Amino acid sequence: NGMLEKGKSEKHEEQVQFAAYKQFCDDTSVEKTRAIQEANEEIESLEAVIAKAEADISKLSKEIAQLDEDISVYEGDLKAATKVRKMEHQDYLETHKDYSESVESVDSAIALIKRKMYNKKQGGALVQLAKSPLVSLSDKKVLEAFLATSDVGLDV
């Protein structure tokens, strides 16, 4: 009988051990299944984030390309405007020099006329010239200013 008891005892111990192992396997299986499901959900979430990021990259790359093109155009416009500005400045300097020389020539001519003027008849000729319809308004003003500053006067 000892063997029967021993066999039953070992069988019972084996059944307990198997039940514990089966419970461990079931618990582990449930836990791993849940972990796999959570990981799959996280993978889907991360794939969505990646897809959105790739779409953003595409969109922003196009915007960057457009902005680079705009910058290129603006830099070209700036170079052209700078070139035009330099040419206009050079033209201004040449015109200013010409006008300055003209003003100096007129001042010299006025001084010469004042020195050469001997009598009122010559001053009268200038008054008549200032009243002539053939002389421009600006020239008339210059002559009148000259006559007003000279000792010849406008009383002819």
GROMACS .gro file of C-alpha atoms in nm:
model
  156
    1ASN     CA    1   0.000   0.000   0.000
    2GLY     CA    2   0.287   0.229   0.053
    3MET     CA    3   0.344   0.251  -0.313
    4LEU     CA    4  -0.012   0.337  -0.390
    5GLU     CA    5  -0.004   0.611  -0.132
    6LYS     CA    6   0.327   0.733  -0.261
    7GLY     CA    7   0.193   0.732  -0.623
    8LYS     CA    8  -0.122   0.921  -0.517
    9SER     CA    9   0.087   1.167  -0.320
   10GLU     CA   10   0.322   1.229  -0.613
   11LYS     CA   11   0.026   1.253  -0.849
   12HIS     CA   12  -0.138   1.507  -0.618
   13GLU     CA   13   0.187   1.708  -0.592
   14GLU     CA   14   0.221   1.696  -0.970
   15GLN     CA   15  -0.139   1.814  -1.015
   16VAL     CA   16  -0.078   2.103  -0.771
   17GLN     CA   17   0.247   2.190  -0.943
   18PHE     CA   18   0.080   2.164  -1.286
   19ALA     CA   19  -0.214   2.379  -1.169
   20ALA     CA   20   0.029   2.643  -1.039
   21TYR     CA   21   0.227   2.630  -1.366
   22LYS     CA   22  -0.095   2.645  -1.571
   23GLN     CA   23  -0.211   2.946  -1.368
   24PHE     CA   24   0.130   3.110  -1.423
   25CYS     CA   25   0.104   3.041  -1.798
   26ASP     CA   26  -0.253   3.172  -1.816
   27ASP     CA   27  -0.160   3.487  -1.619
   28THR     CA   28   0.150   3.540  -1.831
   29SER     CA   29  -0.048   3.481  -2.151
   30VAL     CA   30  -0.311   3.738  -2.050
   31GLU     CA   31  -0.042   3.985  -1.948
   32LYS     CA   32   0.157   3.936  -2.267
   33THR     CA   33  -0.156   3.958  -2.484
   34ARG     CA   34  -0.248   4.286  -2.314
   35ALA     CA   35   0.110   4.415  -2.355
   36ILE     CA   36   0.109   4.321  -2.725
   37GLN     CA   37  -0.226   4.495  -2.774
   38GLU     CA   38  -0.098   4.811  -2.600
   39ALA     CA   39   0.222   4.800  -2.806
   40ASN     CA   40   0.018   4.762  -3.128
   41GLU     CA   41  -0.197   5.062  -3.029
   42GLU     CA   42   0.117   5.263  -2.954
   43ILE     CA   43   0.263   5.157  -3.291
   44GLU     CA   44  -0.055   5.277  -3.467
   45SER     CA   45  -0.040   5.604  -3.274
   46LEU     CA   46   0.326   5.653  -3.359
   47GLU     CA   47   0.264   5.566  -3.725
   48ALA     CA   48  -0.005   5.837  -3.732
   49VAL     CA   49   0.239   6.084  -3.577
   50ILE     CA   50   0.502   5.986  -3.836
   51ALA     CA   51   0.254   6.023  -4.122
   52LYS     CA   52   0.156   6.369  -3.998
   53ALA     CA   53   0.521   6.466  -3.957
   54GLU     CA   54   0.596   6.349  -4.312
   55ALA     CA   55   0.303   6.553  -4.443
   56ASP     CA   56   0.429   6.855  -4.249
   57ILE     CA   57   0.778   6.801  -4.389
   58SER     CA   58   0.642   6.793  -4.741
   59LYS     CA   59   0.432   7.105  -4.690
   60LEU     CA   60   0.710   7.297  -4.514
   61SER     CA   61   0.966   7.190  -4.776
   62LYS     CA   62   0.744   7.342  -5.045
   63GLU     CA   63   0.707   7.661  -4.840
   64ILE     CA   64   1.084   7.677  -4.786
   65ALA     CA   65   1.143   7.633  -5.158
   66GLN     CA   66   0.897   7.916  -5.232
   67LEU     CA   67   1.061   8.139  -4.972
   68ASP     CA   68   1.407   8.060  -5.113
   69GLU     CA   69   1.277   8.159  -5.456
   70ASP     CA   70   1.130   8.480  -5.313
   71ILE     CA   71   1.461   8.560  -5.144
   72SER     CA   72   1.642   8.507  -5.474
   73VAL     CA   73   1.402   8.741  -5.651
   74TYR     CA   74   1.432   9.003  -5.374
   75GLU     CA   75   1.811   8.986  -5.382
   76GLY     CA   76   1.804   9.033  -5.759
   77ASP     CA   77   1.565   9.326  -5.720
   78LEU     CA   78   1.792   9.477  -5.455
   79LYS     CA   79   2.098   9.445  -5.680
   80ALA     CA   80   1.909   9.600  -5.972
   81ALA     CA   81   1.774   9.883  -5.754
   82THR     CA   82   2.122   9.947  -5.614
   83LYS     CA   83   2.268   9.959  -5.964
   84VAL     CA   84   1.995  10.200  -6.079
   85ARG     CA   85   2.047  10.412  -5.767
   86LYS     CA   86   2.421  10.436  -5.834
   87MET     CA   87   2.356  10.538  -6.194
   88GLU     CA   88   2.098  10.796  -6.085
   89HIS     CA   89   2.337  10.928  -5.820
   90GLN     CA   90   2.612  10.962  -6.081
   91ASP     CA   91   2.369  11.145  -6.312
   92TYR     CA   92   2.274  11.373  -6.022
   93LEU     CA   93   2.638  11.450  -5.946
   94GLU     CA   94   2.707  11.533  -6.311
   95THR     CA   95   2.393  11.750  -6.336
   96HIS     CA   96   2.475  11.923  -6.007
   97LYS     CA   97   2.829  11.994  -6.129
   98ASP     CA   98   2.691  12.130  -6.457
   99TYR     CA   99   2.438  12.351  -6.277
  100SER     CA  100   2.702  12.470  -6.031
  101GLU     CA  101   2.930  12.564  -6.320
  102SER     CA  102   2.639  12.740  -6.490
  103VAL     CA  103   2.559  12.936  -6.175
  104GLU     CA  104   2.926  13.033  -6.139
  105SER     CA  105   2.931  13.142  -6.504
  106VAL     CA  106   2.617  13.353  -6.456
  107ASP     CA  107   2.766  13.507  -6.139
  108SER     CA  108   3.086  13.587  -6.332
  109ALA     CA  109   2.884  13.733  -6.618
  110ILE     CA  110   2.685  13.952  -6.379
  111ALA     CA  111   3.006  14.076  -6.218
  112LEU     CA  112   3.152  14.145  -6.562
  113ILE     CA  113   2.838  14.329  -6.674
  114LYS     CA  114   2.846  14.540  -6.357
  115ARG     CA  115   3.209  14.631  -6.421
  116LYS     CA  116   3.150  14.708  -6.788
  117MET     CA  117   2.835  14.911  -6.737
  118TYR     CA  118   2.920  15.277  -6.792
  119ASN     CA  119   2.597  15.463  -6.818
  120LYS     CA  120   2.223  15.441  -6.776
  121LYS     CA  121   2.167  15.376  -7.147
  122GLN     CA  122   2.320  15.033  -7.109
  123GLY     CA  123   2.109  14.978  -6.797
  124GLY     CA  124   1.807  15.089  -6.996
  125ALA     CA  125   1.886  14.829  -7.257
  126LEU     CA  126   1.878  14.563  -6.986
  127VAL     CA  127   1.545  14.697  -6.859
  128GLN     CA  128   1.405  14.680  -7.213
  129LEU     CA  129   1.543  14.325  -7.245
  130ALA     CA  130   1.376  14.231  -6.915
  131LYS     CA  131   1.044  14.356  -7.053
  132SER     CA  132   1.079  14.179  -7.387
  133PRO     CA  133   0.828  13.900  -7.463
  134LEU     CA  134   1.112  13.697  -7.617
  135VAL     CA  135   1.285  13.651  -7.279
  136SER     CA  136   1.168  13.371  -7.051
  137LEU     CA  137   1.010  13.447  -6.715
  138SER     CA  138   1.302  13.299  -6.520
  139ASP     CA  139   1.552  13.506  -6.721
  140LYS     CA  140   1.339  13.818  -6.664
  141LYS     CA  141   1.352  13.757  -6.288
  142VAL     CA  142   1.732  13.720  -6.302
  143LEU     CA  143   1.766  14.045  -6.497
  144GLU     CA  144   1.529  14.229  -6.262
  145ALA     CA  145   1.722  14.102  -5.958
  146PHE     CA  146   2.047  14.214  -6.121
  147LEU     CA  147   1.909  14.557  -6.203
  148ALA     CA  148   1.772  14.590  -5.850
  149THR     CA  149   2.118  14.524  -5.701
  150SER     CA  150   2.311  14.740  -5.950
  151ASP     CA  151   2.351  15.112  -5.938
  152VAL     CA  152   2.180  15.144  -6.277
  153GLY     CA  153   1.826  15.109  -6.137
  154LEU     CA  154   1.492  15.041  -6.302
  155ASP     CA  155   1.383  15.400  -6.340
  156VAL     CA  156   1.455  15.434  -6.712
   0.00000   0.00000   0.00000
